[in-house]
mmCIF file with all atom_site columns, C-alpha atoms and ligand atoms in Angstrom:
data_model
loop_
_atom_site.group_PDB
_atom_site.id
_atom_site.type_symbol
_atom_site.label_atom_id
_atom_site.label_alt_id
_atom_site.label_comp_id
_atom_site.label_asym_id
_atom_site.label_entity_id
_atom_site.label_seq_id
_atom_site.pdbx_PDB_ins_code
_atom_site.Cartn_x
_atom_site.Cartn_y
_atom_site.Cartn_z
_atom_site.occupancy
_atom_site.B_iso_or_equiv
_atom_site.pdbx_formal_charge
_atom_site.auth_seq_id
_atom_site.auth_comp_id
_atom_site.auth_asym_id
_atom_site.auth_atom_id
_atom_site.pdbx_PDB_model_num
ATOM   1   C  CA  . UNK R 1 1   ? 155.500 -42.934 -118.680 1.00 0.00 ? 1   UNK R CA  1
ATOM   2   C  CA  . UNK R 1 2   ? 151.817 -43.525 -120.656 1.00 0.00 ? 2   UNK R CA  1
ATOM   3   C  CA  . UNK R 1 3   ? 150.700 -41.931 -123.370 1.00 0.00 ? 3   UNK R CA  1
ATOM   4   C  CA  . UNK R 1 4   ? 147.357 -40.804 -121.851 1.00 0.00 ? 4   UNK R CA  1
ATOM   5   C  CA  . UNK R 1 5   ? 143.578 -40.889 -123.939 1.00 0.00 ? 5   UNK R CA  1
ATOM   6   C  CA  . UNK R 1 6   ? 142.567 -37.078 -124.738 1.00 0.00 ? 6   UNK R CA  1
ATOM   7   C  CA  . UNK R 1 7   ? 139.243 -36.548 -123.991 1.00 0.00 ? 7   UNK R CA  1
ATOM   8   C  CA  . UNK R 1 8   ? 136.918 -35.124 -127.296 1.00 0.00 ? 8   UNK R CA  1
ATOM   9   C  CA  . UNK R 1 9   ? 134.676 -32.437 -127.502 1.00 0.00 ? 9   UNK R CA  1
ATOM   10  C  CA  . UNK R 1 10  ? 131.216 -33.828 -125.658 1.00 0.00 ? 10  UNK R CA  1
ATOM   11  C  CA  . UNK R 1 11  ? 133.126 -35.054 -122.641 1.00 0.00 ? 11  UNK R CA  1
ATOM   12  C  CA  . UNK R 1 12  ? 131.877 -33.086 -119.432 1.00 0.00 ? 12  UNK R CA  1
ATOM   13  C  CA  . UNK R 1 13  ? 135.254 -33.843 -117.925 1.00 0.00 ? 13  UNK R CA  1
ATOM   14  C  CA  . UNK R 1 14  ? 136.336 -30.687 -120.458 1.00 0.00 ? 14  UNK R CA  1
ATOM   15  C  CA  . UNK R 1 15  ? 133.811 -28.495 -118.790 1.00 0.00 ? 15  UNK R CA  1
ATOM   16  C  CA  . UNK R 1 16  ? 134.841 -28.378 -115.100 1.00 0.00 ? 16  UNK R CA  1
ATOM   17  C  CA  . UNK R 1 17  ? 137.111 -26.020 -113.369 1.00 0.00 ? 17  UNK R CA  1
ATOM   18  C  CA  . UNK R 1 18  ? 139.916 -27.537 -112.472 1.00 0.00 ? 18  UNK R CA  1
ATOM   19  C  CA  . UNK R 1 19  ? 141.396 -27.707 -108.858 1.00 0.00 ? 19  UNK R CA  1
ATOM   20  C  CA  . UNK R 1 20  ? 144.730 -25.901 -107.658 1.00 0.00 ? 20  UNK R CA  1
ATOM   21  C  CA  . UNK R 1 21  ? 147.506 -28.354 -107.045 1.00 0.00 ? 21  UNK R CA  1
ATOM   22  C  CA  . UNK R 1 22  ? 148.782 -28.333 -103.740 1.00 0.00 ? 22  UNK R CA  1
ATOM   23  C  CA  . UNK R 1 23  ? 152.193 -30.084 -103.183 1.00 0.00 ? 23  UNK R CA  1
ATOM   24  C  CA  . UNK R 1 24  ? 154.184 -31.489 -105.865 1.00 0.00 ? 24  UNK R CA  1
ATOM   25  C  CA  . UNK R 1 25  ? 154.162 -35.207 -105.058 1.00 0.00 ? 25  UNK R CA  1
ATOM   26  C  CA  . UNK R 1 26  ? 155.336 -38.311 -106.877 1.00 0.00 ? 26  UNK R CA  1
ATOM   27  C  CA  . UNK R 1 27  ? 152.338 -39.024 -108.271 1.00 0.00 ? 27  UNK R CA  1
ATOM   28  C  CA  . UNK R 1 28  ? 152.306 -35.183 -110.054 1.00 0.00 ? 28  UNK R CA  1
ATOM   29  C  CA  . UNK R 1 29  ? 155.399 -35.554 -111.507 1.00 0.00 ? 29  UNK R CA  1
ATOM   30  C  CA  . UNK R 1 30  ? 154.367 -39.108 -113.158 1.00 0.00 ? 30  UNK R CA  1
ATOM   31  C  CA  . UNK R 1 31  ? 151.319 -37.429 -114.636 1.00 0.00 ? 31  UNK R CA  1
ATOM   32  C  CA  . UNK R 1 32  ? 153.233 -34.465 -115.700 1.00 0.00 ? 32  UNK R CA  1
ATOM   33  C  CA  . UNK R 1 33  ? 155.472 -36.798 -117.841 1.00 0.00 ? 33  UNK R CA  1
ATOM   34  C  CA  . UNK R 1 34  ? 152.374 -38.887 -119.024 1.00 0.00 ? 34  UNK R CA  1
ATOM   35  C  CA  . UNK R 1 35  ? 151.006 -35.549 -120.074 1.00 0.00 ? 35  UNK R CA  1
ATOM   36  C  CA  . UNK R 1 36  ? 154.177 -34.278 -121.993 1.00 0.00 ? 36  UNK R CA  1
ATOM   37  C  CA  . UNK R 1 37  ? 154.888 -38.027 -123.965 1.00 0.00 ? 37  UNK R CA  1
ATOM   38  C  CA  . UNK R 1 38  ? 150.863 -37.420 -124.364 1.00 0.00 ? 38  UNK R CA  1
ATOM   39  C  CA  . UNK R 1 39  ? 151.406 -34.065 -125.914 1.00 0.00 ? 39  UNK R CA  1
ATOM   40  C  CA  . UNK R 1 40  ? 154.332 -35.234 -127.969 1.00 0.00 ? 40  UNK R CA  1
ATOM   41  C  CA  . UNK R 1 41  ? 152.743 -38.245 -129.218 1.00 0.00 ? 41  UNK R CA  1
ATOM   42  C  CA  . UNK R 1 42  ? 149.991 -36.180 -130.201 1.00 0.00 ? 42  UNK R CA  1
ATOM   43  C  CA  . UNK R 1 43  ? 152.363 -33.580 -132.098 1.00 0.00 ? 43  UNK R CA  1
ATOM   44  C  CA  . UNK R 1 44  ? 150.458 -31.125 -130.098 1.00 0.00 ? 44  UNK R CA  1
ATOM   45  C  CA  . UNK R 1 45  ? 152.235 -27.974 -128.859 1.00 0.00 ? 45  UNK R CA  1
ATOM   46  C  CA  . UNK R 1 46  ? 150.800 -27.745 -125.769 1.00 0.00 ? 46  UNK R CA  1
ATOM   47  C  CA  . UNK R 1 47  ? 148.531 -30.014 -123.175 1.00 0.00 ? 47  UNK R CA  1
ATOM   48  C  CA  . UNK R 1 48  ? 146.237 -28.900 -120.305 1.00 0.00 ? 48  UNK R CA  1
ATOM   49  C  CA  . UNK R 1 49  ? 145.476 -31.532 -117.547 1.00 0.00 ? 49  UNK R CA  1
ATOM   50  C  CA  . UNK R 1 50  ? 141.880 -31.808 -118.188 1.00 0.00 ? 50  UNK R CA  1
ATOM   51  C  CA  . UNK R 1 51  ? 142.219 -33.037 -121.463 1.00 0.00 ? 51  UNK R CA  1
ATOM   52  C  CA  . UNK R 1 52  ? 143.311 -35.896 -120.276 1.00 0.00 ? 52  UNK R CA  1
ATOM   53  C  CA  . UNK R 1 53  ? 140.440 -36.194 -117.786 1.00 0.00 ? 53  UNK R CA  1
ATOM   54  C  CA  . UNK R 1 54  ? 143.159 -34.629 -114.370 1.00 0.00 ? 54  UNK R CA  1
ATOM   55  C  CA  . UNK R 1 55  ? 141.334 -32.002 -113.139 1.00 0.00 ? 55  UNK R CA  1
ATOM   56  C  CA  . UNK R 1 56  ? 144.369 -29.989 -112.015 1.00 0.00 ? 56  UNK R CA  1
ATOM   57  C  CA  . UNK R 1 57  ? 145.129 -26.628 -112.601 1.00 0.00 ? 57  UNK R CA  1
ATOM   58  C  CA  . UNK R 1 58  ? 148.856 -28.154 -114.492 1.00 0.00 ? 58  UNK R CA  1
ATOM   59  C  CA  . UNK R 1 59  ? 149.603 -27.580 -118.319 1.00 0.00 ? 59  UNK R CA  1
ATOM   60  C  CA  . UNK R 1 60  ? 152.622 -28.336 -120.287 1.00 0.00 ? 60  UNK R CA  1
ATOM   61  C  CA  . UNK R 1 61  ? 154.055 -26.430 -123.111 1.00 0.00 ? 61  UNK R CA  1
ATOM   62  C  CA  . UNK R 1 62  ? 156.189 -26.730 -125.630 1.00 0.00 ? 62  UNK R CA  1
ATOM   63  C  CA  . UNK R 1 63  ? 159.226 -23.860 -124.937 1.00 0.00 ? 63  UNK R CA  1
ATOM   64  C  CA  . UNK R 1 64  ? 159.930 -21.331 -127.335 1.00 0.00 ? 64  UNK R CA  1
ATOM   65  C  CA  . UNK R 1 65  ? 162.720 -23.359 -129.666 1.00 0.00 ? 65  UNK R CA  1
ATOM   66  C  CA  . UNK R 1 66  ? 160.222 -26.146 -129.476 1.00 0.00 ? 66  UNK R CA  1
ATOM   67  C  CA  . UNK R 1 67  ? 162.796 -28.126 -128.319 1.00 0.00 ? 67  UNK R CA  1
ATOM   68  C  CA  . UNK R 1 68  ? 162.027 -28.983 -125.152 1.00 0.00 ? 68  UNK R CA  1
ATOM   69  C  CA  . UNK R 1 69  ? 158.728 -28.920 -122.686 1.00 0.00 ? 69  UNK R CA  1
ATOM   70  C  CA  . UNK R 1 70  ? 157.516 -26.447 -119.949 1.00 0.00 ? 70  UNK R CA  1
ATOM   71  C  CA  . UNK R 1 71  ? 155.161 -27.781 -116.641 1.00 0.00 ? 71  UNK R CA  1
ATOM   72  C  CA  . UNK R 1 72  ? 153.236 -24.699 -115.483 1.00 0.00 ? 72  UNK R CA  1
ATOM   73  C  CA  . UNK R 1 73  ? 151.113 -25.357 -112.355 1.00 0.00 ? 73  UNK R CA  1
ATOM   74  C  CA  . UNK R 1 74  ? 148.178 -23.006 -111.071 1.00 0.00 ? 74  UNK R CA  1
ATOM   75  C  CA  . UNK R 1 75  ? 149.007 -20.879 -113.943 1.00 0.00 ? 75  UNK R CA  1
ATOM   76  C  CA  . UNK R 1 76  ? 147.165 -17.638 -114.177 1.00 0.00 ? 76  UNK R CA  1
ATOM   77  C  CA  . UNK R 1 77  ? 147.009 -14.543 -116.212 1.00 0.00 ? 77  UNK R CA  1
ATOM   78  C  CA  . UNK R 1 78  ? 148.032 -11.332 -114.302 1.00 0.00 ? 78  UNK R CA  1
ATOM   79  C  CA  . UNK R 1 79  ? 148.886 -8.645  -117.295 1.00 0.00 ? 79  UNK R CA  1
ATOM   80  C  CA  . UNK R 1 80  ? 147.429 -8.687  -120.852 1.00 0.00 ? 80  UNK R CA  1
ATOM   81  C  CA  . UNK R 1 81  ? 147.963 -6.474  -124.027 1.00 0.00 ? 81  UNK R CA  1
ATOM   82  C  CA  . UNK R 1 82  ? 146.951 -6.118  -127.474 1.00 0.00 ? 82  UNK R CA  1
ATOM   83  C  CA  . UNK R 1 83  ? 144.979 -8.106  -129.585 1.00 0.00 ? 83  UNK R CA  1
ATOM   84  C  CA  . UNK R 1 84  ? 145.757 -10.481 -131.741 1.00 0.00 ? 84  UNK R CA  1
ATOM   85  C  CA  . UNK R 1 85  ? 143.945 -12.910 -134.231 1.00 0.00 ? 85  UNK R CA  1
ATOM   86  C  CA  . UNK R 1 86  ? 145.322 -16.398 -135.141 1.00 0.00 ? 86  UNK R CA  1
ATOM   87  C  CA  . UNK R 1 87  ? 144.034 -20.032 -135.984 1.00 0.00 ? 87  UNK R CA  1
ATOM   88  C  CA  . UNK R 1 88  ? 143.303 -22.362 -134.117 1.00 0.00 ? 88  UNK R CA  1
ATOM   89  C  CA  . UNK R 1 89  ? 143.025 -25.700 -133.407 1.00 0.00 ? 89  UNK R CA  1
ATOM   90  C  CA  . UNK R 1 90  ? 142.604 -28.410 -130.172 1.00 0.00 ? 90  UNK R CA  1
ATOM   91  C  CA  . UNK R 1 91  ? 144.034 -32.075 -129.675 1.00 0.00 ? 91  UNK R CA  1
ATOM   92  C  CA  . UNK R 1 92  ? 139.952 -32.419 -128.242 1.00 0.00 ? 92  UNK R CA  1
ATOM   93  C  CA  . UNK R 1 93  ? 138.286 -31.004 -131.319 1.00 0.00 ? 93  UNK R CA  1
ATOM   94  C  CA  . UNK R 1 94  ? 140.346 -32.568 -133.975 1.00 0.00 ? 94  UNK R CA  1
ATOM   95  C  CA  . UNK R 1 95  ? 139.887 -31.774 -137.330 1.00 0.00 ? 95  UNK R CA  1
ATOM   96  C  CA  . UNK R 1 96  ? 138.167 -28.354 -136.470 1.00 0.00 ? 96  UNK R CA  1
ATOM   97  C  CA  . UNK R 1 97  ? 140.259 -25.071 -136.829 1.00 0.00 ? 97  UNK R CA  1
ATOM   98  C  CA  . UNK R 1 98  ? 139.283 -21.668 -136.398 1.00 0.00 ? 98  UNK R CA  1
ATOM   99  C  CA  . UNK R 1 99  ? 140.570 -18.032 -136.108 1.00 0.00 ? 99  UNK R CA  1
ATOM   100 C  CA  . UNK R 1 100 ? 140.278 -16.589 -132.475 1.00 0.00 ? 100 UNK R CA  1
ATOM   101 C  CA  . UNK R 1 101 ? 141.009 -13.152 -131.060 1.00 0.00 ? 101 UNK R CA  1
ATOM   102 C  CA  . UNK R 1 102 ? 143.009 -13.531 -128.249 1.00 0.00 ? 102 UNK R CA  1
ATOM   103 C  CA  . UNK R 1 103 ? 145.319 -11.007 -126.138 1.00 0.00 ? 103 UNK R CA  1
ATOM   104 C  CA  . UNK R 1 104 ? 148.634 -10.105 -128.467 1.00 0.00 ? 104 UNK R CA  1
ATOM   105 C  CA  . UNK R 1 105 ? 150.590 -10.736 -125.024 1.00 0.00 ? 105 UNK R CA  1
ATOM   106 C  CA  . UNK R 1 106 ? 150.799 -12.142 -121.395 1.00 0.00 ? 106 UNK R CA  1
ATOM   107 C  CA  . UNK R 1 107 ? 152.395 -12.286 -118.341 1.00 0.00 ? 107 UNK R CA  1
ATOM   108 C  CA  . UNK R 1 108 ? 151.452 -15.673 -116.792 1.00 0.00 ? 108 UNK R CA  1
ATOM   109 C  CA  . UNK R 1 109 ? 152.462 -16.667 -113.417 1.00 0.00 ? 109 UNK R CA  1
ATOM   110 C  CA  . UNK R 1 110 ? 152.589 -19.970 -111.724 1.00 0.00 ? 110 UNK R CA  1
ATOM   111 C  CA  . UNK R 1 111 ? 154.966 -22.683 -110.151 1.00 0.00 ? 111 UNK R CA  1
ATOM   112 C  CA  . UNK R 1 112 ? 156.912 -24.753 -111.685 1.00 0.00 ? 112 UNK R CA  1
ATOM   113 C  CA  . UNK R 1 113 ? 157.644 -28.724 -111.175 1.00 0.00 ? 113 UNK R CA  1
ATOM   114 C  CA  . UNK R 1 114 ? 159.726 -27.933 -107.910 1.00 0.00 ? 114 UNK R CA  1
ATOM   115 C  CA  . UNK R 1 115 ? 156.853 -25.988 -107.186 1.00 0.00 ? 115 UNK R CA  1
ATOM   116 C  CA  . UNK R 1 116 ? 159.128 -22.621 -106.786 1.00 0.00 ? 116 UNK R CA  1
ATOM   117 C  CA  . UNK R 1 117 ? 156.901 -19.504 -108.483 1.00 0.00 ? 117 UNK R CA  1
ATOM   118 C  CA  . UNK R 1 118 ? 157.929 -18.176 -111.797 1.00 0.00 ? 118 UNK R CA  1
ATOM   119 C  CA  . UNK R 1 119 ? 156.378 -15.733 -114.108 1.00 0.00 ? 119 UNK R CA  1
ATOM   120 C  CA  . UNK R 1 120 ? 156.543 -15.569 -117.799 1.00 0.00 ? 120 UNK R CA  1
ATOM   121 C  CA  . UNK R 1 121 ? 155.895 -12.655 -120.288 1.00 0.00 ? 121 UNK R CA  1
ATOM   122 C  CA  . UNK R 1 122 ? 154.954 -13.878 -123.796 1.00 0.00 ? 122 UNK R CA  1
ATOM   123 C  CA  . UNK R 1 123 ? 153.717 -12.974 -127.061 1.00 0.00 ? 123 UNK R CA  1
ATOM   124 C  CA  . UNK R 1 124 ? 153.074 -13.941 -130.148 1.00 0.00 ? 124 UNK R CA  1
ATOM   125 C  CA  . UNK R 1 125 ? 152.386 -17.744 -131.045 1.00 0.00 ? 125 UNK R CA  1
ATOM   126 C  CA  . UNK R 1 126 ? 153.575 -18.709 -127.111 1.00 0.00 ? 126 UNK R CA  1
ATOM   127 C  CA  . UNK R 1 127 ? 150.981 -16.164 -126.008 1.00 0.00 ? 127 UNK R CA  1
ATOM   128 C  CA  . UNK R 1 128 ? 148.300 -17.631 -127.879 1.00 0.00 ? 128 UNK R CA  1
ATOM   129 C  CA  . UNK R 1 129 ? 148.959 -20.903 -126.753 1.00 0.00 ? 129 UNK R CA  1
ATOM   130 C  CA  . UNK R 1 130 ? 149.353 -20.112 -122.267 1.00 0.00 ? 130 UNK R CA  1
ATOM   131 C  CA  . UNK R 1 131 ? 145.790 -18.605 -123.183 1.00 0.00 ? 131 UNK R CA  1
ATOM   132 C  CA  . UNK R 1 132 ? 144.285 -21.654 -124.992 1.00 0.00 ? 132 UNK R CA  1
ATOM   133 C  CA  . UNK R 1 133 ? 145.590 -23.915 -122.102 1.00 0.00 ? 133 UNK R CA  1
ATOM   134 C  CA  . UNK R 1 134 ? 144.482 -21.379 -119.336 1.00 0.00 ? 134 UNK R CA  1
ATOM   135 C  CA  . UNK R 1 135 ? 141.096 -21.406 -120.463 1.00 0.00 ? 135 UNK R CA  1
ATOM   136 C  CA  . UNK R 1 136 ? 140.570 -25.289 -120.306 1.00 0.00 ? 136 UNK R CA  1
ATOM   137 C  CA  . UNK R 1 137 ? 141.697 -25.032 -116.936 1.00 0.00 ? 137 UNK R CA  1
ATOM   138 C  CA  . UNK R 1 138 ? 138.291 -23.107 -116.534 1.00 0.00 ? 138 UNK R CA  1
ATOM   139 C  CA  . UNK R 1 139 ? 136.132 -25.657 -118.707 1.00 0.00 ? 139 UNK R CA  1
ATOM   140 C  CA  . UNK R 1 140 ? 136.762 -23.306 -121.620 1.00 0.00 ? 140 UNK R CA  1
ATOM   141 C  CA  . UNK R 1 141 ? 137.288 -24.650 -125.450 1.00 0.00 ? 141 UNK R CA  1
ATOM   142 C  CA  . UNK R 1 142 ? 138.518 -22.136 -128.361 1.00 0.00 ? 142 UNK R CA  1
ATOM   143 C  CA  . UNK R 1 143 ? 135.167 -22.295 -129.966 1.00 0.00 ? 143 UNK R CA  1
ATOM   144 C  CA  . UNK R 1 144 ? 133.437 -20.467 -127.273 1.00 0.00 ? 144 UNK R CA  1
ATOM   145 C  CA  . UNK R 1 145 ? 135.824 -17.574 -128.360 1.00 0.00 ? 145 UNK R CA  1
ATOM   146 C  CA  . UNK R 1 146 ? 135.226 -17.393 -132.415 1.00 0.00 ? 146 UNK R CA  1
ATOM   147 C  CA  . UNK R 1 147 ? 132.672 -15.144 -133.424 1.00 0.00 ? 147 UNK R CA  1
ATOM   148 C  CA  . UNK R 1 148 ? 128.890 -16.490 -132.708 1.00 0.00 ? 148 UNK R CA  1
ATOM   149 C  CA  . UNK R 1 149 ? 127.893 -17.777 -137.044 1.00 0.00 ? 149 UNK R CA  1
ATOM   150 C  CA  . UNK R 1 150 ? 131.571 -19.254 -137.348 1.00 0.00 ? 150 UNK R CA  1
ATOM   151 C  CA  . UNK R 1 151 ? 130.820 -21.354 -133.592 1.00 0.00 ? 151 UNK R CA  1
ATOM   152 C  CA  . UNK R 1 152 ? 127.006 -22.047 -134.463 1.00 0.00 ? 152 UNK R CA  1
ATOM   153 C  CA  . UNK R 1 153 ? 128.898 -23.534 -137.855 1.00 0.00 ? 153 UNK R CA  1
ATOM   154 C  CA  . UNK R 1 154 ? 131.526 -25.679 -136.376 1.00 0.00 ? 154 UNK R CA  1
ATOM   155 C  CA  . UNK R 1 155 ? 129.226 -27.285 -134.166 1.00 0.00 ? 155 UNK R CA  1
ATOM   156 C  CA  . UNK R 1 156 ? 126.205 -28.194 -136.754 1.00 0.00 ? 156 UNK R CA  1
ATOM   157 C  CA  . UNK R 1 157 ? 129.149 -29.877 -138.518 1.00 0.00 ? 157 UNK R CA  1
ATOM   158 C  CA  . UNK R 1 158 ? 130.226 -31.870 -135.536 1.00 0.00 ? 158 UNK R CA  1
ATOM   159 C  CA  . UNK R 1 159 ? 127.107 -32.814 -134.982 1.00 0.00 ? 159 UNK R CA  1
ATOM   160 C  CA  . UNK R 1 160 ? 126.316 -33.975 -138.461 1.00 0.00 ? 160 UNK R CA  1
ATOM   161 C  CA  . UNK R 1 161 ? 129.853 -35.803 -139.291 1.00 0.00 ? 161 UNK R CA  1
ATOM   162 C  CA  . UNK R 1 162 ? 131.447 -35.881 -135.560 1.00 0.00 ? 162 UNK R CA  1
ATOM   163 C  CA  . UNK R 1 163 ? 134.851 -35.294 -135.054 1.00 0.00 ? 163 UNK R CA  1
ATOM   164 C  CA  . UNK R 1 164 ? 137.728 -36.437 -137.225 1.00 0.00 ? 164 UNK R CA  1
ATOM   165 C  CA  . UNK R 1 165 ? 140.088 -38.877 -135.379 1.00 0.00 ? 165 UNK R CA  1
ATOM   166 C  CA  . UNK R 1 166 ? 142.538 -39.129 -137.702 1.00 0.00 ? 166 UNK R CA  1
ATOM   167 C  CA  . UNK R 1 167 ? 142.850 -35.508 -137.963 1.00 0.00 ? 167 UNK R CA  1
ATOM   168 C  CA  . UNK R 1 168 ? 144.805 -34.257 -134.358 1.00 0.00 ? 168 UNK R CA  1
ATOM   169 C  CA  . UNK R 1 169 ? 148.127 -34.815 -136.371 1.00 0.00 ? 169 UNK R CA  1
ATOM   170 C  CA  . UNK R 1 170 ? 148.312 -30.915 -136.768 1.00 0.00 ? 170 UNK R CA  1
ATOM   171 C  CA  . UNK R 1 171 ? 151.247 -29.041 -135.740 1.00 0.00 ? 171 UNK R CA  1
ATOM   172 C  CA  . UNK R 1 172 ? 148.648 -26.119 -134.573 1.00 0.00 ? 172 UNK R CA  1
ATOM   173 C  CA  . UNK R 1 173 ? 146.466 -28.006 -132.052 1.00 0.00 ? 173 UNK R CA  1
ATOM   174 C  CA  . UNK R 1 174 ? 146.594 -27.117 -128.499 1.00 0.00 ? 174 UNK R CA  1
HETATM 175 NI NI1 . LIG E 2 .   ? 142.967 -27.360 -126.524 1.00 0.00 ? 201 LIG E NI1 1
#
């Protein structure tokens, strides 16, 4: 296992849509693992594959007790309720949190590592979090979902002081 180099904000890697995985081979297993001692090492609670430059539709998430760590592949939203509004924060934008407004709950469905199909309904913090790793699966970042004069903010101050490494060590980034 490796702990694996998250890409930052500015990369185009973060950008692209990510392609389905197909079988589960060796060689996706040893990248989910990299991925989860990735997310761990980062004290992130959870990690989609694009982040670490894999463009694979595969994220892994920290389960509910926190003890322990889910693999989702081709995970996709197929129910949504509610709304709910929470803050932020990603293991690519370190240092920058911000509240979004997100669904209150999800059902997600995908395959897990044995690649057998499996469907989870989720609210709350877990909800918040299938969502934020979802969305980088489509190129998409948390600050394209804050409201238009908090965004315009956060990014005139990345672009006048970058991005603070020493600040992932968050328990809230994604
Ligand atoms: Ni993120």
């Amino acid at each position: 296992m490796a702990v694996l180099k998250v890409l930052r904000y500015g990369d185009p890697a973060l950008r692209r849509r990510a392609a389905p995985v197909g079988e589960v081979t060796a060689d996706i297993r040893a990248r989910i693992a990299d991925m989860t001692e990735t997310m761990y090492g980062e004290v992130g609670i959870g990690l989609a594959a694009p982040q670490v430059g894999i463009s694979l539709r595969l994220i892994v998430v920290a389960d509910e007790e926190g003890r322990g760590v889910q693999a989702l592949l081709n995970p996709a939203i197929v129910d949504r309720g509610g709304e709910a509004t929470g803050e932020e924060g990603c293991l690519s934008i370190p240092g920058v949190f911000a509240p979004v407004t997100r669904a209150a709950w999800v059902t997600v469905e995908a395959q897990d590592v044995n690649g057998r199909p499996l469907a989870i309904r989720a609210t709350g913090l877990r909800a918040r979090v299938l969502q934020h790793e979802i969305d980088h699966l489509d190129g998409v970042l948390f600050i394209d979902r804050v409201d238009p004069v908090t965004r315009d903010r956060i990014k005139r101050k990345i672009k006048k002081e970058g991005l603070r490494e020493d600040a992932s060590r968050h328990a809230f980034a994604l």
